[in-house]
mmCIF file of C-alpha atoms and ligand atoms in Angstrom:
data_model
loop_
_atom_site.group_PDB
_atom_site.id
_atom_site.type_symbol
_atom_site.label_atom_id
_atom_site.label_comp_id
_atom_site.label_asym_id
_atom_site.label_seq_id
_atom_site.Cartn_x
_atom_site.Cartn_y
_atom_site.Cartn_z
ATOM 1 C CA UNK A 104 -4.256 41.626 -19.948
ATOM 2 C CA UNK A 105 -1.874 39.079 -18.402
ATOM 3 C CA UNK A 106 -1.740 37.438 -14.932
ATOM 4 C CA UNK A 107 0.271 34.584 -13.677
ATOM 5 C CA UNK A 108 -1.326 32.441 -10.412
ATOM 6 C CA UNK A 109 -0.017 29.910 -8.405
ATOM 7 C CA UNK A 110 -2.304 26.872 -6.972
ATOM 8 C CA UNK A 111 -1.682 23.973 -4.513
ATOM 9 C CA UNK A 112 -2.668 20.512 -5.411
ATOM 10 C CA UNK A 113 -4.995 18.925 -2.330
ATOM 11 C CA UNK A 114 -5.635 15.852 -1.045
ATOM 12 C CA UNK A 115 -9.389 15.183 -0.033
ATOM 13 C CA UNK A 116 -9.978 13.452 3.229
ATOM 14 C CA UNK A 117 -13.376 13.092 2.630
ATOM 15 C CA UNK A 118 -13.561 11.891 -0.821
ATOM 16 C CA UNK A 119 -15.511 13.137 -4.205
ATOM 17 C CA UNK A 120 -16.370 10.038 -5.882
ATOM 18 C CA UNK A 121 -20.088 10.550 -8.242
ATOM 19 C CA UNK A 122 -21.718 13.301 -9.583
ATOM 20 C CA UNK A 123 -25.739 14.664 -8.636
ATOM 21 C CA UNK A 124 -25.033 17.022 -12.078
ATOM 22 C CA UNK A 125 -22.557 15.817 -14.381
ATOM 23 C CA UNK A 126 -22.397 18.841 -16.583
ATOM 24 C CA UNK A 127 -22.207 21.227 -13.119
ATOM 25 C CA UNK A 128 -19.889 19.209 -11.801
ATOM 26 C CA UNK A 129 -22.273 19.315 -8.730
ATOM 27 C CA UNK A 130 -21.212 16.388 -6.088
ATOM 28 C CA UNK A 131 -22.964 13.623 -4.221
ATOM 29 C CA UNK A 132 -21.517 14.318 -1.247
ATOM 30 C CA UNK A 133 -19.962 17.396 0.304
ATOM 31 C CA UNK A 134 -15.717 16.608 0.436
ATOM 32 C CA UNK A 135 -12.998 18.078 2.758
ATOM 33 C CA UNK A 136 -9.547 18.327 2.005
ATOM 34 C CA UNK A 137 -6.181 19.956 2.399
ATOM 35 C CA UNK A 138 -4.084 21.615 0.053
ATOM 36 C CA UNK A 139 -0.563 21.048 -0.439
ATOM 37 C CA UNK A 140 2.582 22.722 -0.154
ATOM 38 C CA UNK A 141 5.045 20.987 -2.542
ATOM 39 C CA UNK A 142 2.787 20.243 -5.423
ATOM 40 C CA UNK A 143 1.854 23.476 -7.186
ATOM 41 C CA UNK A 144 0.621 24.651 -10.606
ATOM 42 C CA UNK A 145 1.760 27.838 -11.968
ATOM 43 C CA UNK A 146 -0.284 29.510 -14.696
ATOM 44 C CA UNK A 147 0.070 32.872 -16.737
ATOM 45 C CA UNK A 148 -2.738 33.886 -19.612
ATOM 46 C CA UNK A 149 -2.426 36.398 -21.523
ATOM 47 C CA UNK A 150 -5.768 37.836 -23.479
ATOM 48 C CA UNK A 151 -4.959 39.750 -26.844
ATOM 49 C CA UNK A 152 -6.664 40.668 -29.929
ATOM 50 C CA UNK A 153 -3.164 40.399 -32.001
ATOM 51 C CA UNK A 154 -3.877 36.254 -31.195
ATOM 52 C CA UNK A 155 -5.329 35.082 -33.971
ATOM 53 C CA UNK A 156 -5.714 31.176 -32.024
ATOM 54 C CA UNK A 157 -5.868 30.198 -28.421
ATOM 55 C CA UNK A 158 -2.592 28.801 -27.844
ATOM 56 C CA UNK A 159 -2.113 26.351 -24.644
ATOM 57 C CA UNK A 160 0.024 23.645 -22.921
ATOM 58 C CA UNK A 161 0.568 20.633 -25.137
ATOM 59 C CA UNK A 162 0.260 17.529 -22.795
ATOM 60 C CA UNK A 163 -2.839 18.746 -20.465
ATOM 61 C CA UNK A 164 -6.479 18.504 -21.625
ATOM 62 C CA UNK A 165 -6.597 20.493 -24.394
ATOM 63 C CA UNK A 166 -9.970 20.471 -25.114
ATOM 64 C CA UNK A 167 -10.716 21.146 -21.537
ATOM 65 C CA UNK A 168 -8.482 24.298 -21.095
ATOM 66 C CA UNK A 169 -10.399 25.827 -24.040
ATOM 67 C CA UNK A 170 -13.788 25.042 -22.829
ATOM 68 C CA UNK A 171 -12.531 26.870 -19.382
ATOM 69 C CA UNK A 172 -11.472 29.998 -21.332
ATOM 70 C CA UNK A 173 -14.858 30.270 -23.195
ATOM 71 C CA UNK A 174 -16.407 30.546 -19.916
ATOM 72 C CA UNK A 175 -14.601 33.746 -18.965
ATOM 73 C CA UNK A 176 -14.911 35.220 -22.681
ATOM 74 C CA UNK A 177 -18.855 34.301 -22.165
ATOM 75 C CA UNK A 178 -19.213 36.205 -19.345
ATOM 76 C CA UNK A 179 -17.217 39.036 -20.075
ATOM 77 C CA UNK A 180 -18.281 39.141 -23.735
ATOM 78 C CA UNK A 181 -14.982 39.121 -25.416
ATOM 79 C CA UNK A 182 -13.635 37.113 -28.527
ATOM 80 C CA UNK A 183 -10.427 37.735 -27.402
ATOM 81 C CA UNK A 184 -7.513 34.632 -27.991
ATOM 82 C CA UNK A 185 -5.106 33.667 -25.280
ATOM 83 C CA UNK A 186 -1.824 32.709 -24.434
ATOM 84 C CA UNK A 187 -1.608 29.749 -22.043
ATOM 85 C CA UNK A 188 1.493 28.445 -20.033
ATOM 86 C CA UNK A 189 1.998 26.137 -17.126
ATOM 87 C CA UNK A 190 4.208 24.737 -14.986
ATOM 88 C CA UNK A 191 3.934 21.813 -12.390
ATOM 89 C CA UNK A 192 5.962 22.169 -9.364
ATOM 90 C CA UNK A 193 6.112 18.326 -9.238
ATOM 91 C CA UNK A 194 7.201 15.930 -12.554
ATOM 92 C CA UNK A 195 3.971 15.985 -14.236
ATOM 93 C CA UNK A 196 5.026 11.943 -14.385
ATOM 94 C CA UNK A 197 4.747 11.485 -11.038
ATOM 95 C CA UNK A 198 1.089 10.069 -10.960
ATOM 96 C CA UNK A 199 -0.348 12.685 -9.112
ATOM 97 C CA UNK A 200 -3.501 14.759 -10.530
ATOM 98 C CA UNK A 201 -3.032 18.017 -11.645
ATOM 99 C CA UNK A 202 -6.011 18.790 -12.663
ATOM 100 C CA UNK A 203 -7.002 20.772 -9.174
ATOM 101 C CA UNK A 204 -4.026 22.205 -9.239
ATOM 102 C CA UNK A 205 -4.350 23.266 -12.682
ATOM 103 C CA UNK A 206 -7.827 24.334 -12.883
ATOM 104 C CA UNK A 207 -7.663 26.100 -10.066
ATOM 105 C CA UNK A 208 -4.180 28.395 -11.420
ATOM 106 C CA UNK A 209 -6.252 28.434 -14.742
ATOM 107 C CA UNK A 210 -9.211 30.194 -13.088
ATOM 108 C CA UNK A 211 -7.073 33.018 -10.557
ATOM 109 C CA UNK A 212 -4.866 33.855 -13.789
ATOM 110 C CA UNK A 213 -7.609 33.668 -16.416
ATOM 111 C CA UNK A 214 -10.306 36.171 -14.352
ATOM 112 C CA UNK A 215 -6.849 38.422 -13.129
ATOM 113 C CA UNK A 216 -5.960 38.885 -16.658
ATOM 114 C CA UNK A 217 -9.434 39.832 -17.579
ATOM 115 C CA UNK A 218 -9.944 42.210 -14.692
ATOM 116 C CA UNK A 219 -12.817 40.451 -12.824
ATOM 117 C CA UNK A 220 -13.143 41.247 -9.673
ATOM 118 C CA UNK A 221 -15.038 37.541 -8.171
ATOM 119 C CA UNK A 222 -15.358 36.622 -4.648
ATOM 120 C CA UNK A 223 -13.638 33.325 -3.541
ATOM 121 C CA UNK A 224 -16.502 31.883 -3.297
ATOM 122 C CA UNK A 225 -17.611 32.569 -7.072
ATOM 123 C CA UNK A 226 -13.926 31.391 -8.153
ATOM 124 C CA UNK A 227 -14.362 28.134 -6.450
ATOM 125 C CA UNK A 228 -17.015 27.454 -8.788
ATOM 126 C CA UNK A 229 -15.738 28.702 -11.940
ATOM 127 C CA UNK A 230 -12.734 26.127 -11.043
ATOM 128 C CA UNK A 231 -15.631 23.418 -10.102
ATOM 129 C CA UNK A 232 -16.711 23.511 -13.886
ATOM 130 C CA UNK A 233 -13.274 23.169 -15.194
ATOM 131 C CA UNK A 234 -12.264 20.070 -12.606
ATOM 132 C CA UNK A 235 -14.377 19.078 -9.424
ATOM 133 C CA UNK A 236 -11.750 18.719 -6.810
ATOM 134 C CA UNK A 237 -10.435 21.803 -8.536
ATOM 135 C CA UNK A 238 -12.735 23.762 -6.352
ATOM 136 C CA UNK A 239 -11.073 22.824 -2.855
ATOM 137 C CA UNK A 240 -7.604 23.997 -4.456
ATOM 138 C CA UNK A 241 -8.902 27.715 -4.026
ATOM 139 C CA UNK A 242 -9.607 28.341 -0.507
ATOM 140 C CA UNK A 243 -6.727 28.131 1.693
ATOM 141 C CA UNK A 244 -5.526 25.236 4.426
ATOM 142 C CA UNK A 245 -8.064 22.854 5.543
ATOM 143 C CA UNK A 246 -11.287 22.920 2.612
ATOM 144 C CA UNK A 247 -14.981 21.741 2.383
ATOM 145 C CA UNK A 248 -16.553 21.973 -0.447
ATOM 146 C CA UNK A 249 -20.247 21.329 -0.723
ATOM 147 C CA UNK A 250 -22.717 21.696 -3.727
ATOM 148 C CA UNK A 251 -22.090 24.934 -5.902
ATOM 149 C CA UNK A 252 -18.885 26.079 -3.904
ATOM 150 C CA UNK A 253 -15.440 25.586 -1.781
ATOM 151 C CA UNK A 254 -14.728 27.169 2.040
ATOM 152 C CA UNK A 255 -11.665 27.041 3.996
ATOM 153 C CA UNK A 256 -12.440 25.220 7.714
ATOM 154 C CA UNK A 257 -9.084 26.454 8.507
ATOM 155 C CA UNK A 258 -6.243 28.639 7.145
ATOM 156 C CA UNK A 259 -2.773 26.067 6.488
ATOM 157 C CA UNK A 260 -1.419 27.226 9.923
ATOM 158 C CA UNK A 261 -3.880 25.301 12.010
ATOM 159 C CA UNK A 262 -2.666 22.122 12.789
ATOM 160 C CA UNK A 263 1.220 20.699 11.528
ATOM 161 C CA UNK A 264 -0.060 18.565 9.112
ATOM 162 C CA UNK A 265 2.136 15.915 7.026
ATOM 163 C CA UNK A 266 1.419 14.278 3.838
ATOM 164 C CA UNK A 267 4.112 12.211 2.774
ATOM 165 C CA UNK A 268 3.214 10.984 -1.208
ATOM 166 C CA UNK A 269 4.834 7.803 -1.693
ATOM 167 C CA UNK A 270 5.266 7.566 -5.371
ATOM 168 C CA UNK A 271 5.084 3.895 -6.273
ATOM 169 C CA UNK A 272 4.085 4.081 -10.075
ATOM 170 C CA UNK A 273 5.198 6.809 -12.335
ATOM 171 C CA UNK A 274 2.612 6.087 -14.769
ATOM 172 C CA UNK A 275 -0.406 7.608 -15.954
ATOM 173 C CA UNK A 276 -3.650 6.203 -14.674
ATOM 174 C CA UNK A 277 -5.571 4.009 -16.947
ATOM 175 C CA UNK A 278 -9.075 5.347 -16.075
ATOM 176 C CA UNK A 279 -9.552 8.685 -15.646
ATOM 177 C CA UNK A 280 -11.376 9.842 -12.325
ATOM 178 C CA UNK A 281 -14.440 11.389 -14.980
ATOM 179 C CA UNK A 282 -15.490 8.952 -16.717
ATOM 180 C CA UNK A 283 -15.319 6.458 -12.920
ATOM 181 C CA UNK A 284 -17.474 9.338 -11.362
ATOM 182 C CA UNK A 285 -19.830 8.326 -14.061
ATOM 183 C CA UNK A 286 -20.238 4.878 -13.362
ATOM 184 C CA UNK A 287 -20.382 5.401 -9.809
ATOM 185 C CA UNK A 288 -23.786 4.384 -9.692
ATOM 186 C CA UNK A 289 -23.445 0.898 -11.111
ATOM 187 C CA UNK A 290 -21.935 -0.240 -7.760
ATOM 188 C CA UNK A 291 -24.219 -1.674 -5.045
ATOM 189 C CA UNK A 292 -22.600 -0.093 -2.072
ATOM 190 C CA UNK A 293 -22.877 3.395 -3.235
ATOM 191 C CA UNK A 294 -26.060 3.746 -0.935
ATOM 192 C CA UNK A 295 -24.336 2.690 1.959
ATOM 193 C CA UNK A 296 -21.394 5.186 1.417
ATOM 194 C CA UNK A 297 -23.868 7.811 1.428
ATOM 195 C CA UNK A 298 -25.830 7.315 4.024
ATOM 196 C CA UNK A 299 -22.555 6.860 6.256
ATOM 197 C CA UNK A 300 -21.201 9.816 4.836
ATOM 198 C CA UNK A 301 -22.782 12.556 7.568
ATOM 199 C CA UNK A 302 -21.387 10.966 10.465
ATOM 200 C CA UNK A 303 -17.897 10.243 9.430
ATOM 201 C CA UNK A 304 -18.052 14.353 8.147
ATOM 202 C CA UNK A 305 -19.309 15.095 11.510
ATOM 203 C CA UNK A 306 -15.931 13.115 13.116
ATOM 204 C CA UNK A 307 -13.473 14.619 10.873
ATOM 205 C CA UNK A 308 -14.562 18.049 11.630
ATOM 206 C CA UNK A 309 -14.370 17.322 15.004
ATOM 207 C CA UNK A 310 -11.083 15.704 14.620
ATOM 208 C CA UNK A 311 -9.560 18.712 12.663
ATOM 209 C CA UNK A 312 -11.376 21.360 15.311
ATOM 210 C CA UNK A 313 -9.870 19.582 18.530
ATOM 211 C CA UNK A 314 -6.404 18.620 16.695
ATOM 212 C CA UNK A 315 -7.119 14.364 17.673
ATOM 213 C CA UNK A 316 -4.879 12.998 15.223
ATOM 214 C CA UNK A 317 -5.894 9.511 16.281
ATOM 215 C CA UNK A 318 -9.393 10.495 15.482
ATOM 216 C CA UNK A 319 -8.520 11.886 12.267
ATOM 217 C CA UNK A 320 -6.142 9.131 11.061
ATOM 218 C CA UNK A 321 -8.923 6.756 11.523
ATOM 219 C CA UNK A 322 -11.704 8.682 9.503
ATOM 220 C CA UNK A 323 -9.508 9.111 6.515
ATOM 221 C CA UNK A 324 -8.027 4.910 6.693
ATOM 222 C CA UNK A 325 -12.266 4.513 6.648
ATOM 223 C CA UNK A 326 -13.050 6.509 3.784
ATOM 224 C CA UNK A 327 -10.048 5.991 1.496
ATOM 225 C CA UNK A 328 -11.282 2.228 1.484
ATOM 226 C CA UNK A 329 -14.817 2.715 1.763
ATOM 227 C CA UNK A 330 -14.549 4.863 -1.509
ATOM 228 C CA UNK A 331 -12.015 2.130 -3.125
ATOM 229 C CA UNK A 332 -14.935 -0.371 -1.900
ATOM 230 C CA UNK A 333 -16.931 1.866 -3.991
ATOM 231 C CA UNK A 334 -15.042 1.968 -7.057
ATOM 232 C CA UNK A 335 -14.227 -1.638 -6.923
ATOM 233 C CA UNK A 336 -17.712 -2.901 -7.291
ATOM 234 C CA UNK A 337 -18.429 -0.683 -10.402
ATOM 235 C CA UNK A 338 -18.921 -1.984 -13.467
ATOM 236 C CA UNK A 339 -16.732 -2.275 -15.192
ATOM 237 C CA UNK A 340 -14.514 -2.373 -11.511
ATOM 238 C CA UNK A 341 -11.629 0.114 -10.856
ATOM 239 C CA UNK A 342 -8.609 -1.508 -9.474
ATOM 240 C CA UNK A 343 -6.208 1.747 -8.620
ATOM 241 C CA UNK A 344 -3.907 -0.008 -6.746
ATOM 242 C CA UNK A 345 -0.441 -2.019 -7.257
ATOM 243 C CA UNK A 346 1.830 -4.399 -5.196
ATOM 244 C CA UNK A 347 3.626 -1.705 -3.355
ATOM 245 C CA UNK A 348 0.055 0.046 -2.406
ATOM 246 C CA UNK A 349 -0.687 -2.892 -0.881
ATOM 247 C CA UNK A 350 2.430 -3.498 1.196
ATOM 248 C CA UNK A 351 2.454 0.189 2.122
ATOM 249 C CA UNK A 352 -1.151 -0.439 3.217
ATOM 250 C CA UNK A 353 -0.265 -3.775 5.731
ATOM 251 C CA UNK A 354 3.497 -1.496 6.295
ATOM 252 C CA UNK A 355 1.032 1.478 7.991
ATOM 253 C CA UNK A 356 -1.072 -0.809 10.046
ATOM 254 C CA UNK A 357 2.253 -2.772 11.899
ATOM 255 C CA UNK A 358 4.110 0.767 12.093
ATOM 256 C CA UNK A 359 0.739 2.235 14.130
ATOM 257 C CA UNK A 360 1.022 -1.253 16.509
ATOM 258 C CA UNK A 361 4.970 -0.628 17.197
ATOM 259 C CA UNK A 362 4.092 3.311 18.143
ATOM 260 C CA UNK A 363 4.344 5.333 14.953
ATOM 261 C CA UNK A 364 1.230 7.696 14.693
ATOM 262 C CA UNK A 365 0.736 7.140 10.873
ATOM 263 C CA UNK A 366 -2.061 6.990 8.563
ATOM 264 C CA UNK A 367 -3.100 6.339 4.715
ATOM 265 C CA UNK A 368 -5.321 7.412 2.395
ATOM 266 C CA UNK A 369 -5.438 7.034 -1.370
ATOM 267 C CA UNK A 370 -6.820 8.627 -4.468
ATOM 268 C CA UNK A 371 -7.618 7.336 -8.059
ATOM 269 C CA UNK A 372 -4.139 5.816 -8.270
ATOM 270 C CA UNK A 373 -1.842 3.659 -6.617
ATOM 271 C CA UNK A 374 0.459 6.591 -5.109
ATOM 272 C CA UNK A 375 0.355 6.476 -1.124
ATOM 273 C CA UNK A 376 -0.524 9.531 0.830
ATOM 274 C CA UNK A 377 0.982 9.344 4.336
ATOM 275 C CA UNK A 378 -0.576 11.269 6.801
ATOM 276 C CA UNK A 379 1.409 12.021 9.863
ATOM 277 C CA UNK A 380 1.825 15.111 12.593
ATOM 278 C CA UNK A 381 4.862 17.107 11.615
ATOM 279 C CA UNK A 382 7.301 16.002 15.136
ATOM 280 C CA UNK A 383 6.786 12.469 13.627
ATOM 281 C CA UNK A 384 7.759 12.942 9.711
ATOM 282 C CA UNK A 385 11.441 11.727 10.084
ATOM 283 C CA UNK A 386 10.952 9.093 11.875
ATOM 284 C CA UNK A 387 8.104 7.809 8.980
ATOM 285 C CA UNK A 388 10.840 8.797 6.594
ATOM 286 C CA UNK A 389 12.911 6.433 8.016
ATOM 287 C CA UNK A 390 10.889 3.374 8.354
ATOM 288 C CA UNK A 391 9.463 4.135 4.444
ATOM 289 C CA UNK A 392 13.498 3.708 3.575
ATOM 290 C CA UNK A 393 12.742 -0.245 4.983
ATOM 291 C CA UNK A 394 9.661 -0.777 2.098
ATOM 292 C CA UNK A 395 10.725 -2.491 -2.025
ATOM 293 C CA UNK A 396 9.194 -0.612 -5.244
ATOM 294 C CA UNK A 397 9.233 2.974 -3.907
ATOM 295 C CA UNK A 398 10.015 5.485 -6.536
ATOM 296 C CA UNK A 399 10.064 8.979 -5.071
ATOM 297 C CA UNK A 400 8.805 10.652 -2.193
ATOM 298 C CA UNK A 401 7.495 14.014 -2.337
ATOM 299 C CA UNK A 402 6.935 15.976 1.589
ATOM 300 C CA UNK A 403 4.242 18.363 2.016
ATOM 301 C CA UNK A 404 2.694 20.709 4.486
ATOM 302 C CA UNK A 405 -0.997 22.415 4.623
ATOM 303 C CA UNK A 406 -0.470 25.028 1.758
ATOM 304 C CA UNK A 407 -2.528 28.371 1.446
ATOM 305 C CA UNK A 408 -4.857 28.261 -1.749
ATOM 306 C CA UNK A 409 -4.708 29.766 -5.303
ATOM 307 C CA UNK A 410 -3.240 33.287 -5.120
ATOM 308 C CA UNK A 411 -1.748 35.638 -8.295
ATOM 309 C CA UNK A 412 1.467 36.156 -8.182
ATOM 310 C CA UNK A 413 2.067 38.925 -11.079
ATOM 311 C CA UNK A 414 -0.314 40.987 -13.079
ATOM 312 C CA UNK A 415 0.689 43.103 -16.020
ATOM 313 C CA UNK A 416 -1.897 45.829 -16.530
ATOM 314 C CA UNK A 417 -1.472 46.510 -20.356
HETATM 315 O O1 PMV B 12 -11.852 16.197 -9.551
HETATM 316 P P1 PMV B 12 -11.696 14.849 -10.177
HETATM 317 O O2 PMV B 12 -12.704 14.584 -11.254
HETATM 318 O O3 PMV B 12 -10.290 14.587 -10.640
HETATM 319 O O4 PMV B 12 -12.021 13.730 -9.041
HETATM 320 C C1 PMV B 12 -11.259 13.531 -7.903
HETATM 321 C C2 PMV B 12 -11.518 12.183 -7.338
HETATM 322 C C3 PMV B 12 -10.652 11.764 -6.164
HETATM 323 O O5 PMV B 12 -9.354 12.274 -6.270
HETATM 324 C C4 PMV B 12 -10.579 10.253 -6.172
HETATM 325 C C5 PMV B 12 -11.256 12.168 -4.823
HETATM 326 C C6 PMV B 12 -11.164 13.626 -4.464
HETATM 327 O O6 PMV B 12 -12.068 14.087 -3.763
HETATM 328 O O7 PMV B 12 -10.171 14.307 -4.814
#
C-alpha cells in the first residue's frame, strides 16, 4: 500500500484570485494555466496498520497534509496511518508555490497507494480541496479549470511554450495566497475583474488554439495586473512585488519595442514569469544577464500533469 507520484508546478494565465465556497475551494472565476517542466513535486505514501501516527514532511503544511489524508481514509473507510515523503524538484527557497505541485503528487500517490481507481476528473477535485490551483497541476499541458474540476485544453506538446522564472527574492511570502483569497472581496474593483473576465477567457483560448503569441502575451500582461490591481486595493492591500519586479516589468516592455517577443505575468510573489516562444529563449536569456538583483533563473517547458511513477502492491 505504497505509491510514489510525480506533479508539475503550473503557472495560471488566467488567474484564481477569490473563492464562491471557501471550504470547497470552489472559484470565482474559471482559470487556465500551464504546467511546468522543471518544477516538480515528488511524493510516496505509504498506508500501514504497523503506523501507529501519520508521519509527514516537516516544513510543508502540516496540518493541511493530514486533513488531505483523512479525506481518502473517509472515503475508503480505513484508520490506517501513513508514511509521507516529498521532494521538490526546485529549492523549496526559491519563492515559488508548491502547494499545486504538492497537492496534486499528494493526491496521485495517496489514492495509488490505496487502490482507488478515480477518473482525472474526480482527482482534480480531490487535489482542489487540498490546494485550489492544485487542481490544474493534474491534467496535462495547457489546463482550465472551472467550478468542481480541472481539463487539459491541450496536451504539453501543443505549442513550444517558455516560462522563464526569474527568481528575484528567495524569501517566503508574507501573506499567504488563502487567507488574500479571503479578503478578495474588500476591494472595489473585484466587480470589474469579473465581469471582464469572459472576454479576456474567450481571447486566450483563441490565442492558445491558433498559436498568436502576440495575442497571448497580451492577455496574460492584462490579467497579471488586473489581478495585482485586485489585490492591491484589498484591505488590508497586498503589495507582492519588489524593486527588481518592477524593473523586470519596465525591462519587458522596452525589450518587446526593440523586437524581442516577450511577455510577463506574476503570481502572489515578486518572482517574474517570462513568457516567451521556445526559438526566442536564448536570446531573453541573454538580455535578462543585462538586469541588477536577479537571483536564479529556473527554464521551463509545458510539462504533462501528475502521473505515478512506482507502486508497490503489498
Ligand atoms: O491555490 P492557491 O490558494 O495557492 O492560489 C493561487 C493564487 C495565484 O497563484 C495567485 C493564482 C493562480 O491561479 O495560481
Amino acid at each position: 500500500m505504497k505509491a510514489t507520484a510525480v506533479a508539475p508546478a503550473n503557472i495560471a494565465l488566467i488567474k484564481y484570485w477569490g473563492k464562491k465556497d471557501s471550504t470547497l475551494r470552489i472559484p470565482l472565476n474559471p482559470s487556465i494555466s500551464m504546467n511546468l517542466s522543471a518544477c516538480t513535486t515528488t511524493t510516496t505514501v505509504e498506508f500501514s496498520d504497523d503506523f501507529e501516527k501519520d508521519v509527514v514532511t516537516e516544513g510543508f503544511d502540516r496540518q493541511r497534509i493530514i486533513q488531505h489524508l483523512d479525506r481518502f481514509r473517509t472515503i475508503t473507510q480505513t484508520h490506517k496511518k501513513a508514511r509521507m515523503s516529498t521532494k521538490n524538484s526546485f529549492p523549496t527557497s526559491a519563492g515559488i508555490a508548491s502547494s499545486a505541485s504538492g497537492f496534486a503528487a499528494l493526491t496521485m500517490a495517496a489514492s495509488a497507494a490505496l487502490g482507488l481507481k478515480f477518473s482525472e476528473k474526480e482527482l482534480t477535485g480531490f487535489a482542489r480541496l487540498g490546494s485550489g490551483s492544485a487542481c490544474r497541476s493534474i491534467p496535462d499541458g495547457f489546463v482550465k479549470w472551472e467550478g468542481e474540476a480541472a481539463h487539459s485544453l491541450y496536451p504539453e506538446t501543443h505549442w513550444d511554450l517558455r516560462d522563464i522564472i526569474v527568481i528575484v527574492e528567495h524569501t517566503e511570502k508574507k501573506v499567504s495566497s488563502s487567507a488574500g483569497h479571503d479578503l478578495v472581496h474588500t476591494s472595489p474593483n473585484l466587480q470589474k475583474r469579473l465581469a471582464d473576465l469572459p472576454n479576456r477567457i474567450v481571447r486566450i483560448e483563441e490565442a492558445l488554439r491558433t498559436k498568436n503569441f502576440q495575442m497571448f502575451g497580451e492577455v496574460i500582461e492584462e490579467e497579471c495586473l488586473d489581478m495585482h490591481h485586485v489585490m492591491q486595493t484589498q484591505n488590508p492591500p497586498l503589495f507582492y512585488w519588489n524593486d527588481t519586479t518592477k524593473t523586470i516589468m519596465d525591462a519587458v516592455r522596452t525589450w518587446r519595442k526593440e523586437g524581442l517577443p516577450v511577455y510577463f505575468t506574476i503570481d502572489a510573489g515578486p518572482n517574474v514569469h517570462l513568457m516567451c516562444e521556445g526559438m526566442d529563449e536564448r536570446r531573453v536569456l541573454e538580455t535578462l544577464k543585462t538586469i541588477v538583483g536577479i537571483e536564479s533563473i529556473i527554464f521551463n517547458k509545458s510539462a504533462p500533469g501528475a502521473h505515478v511513477i512506482e507502486m508497490h502492491l503489498f
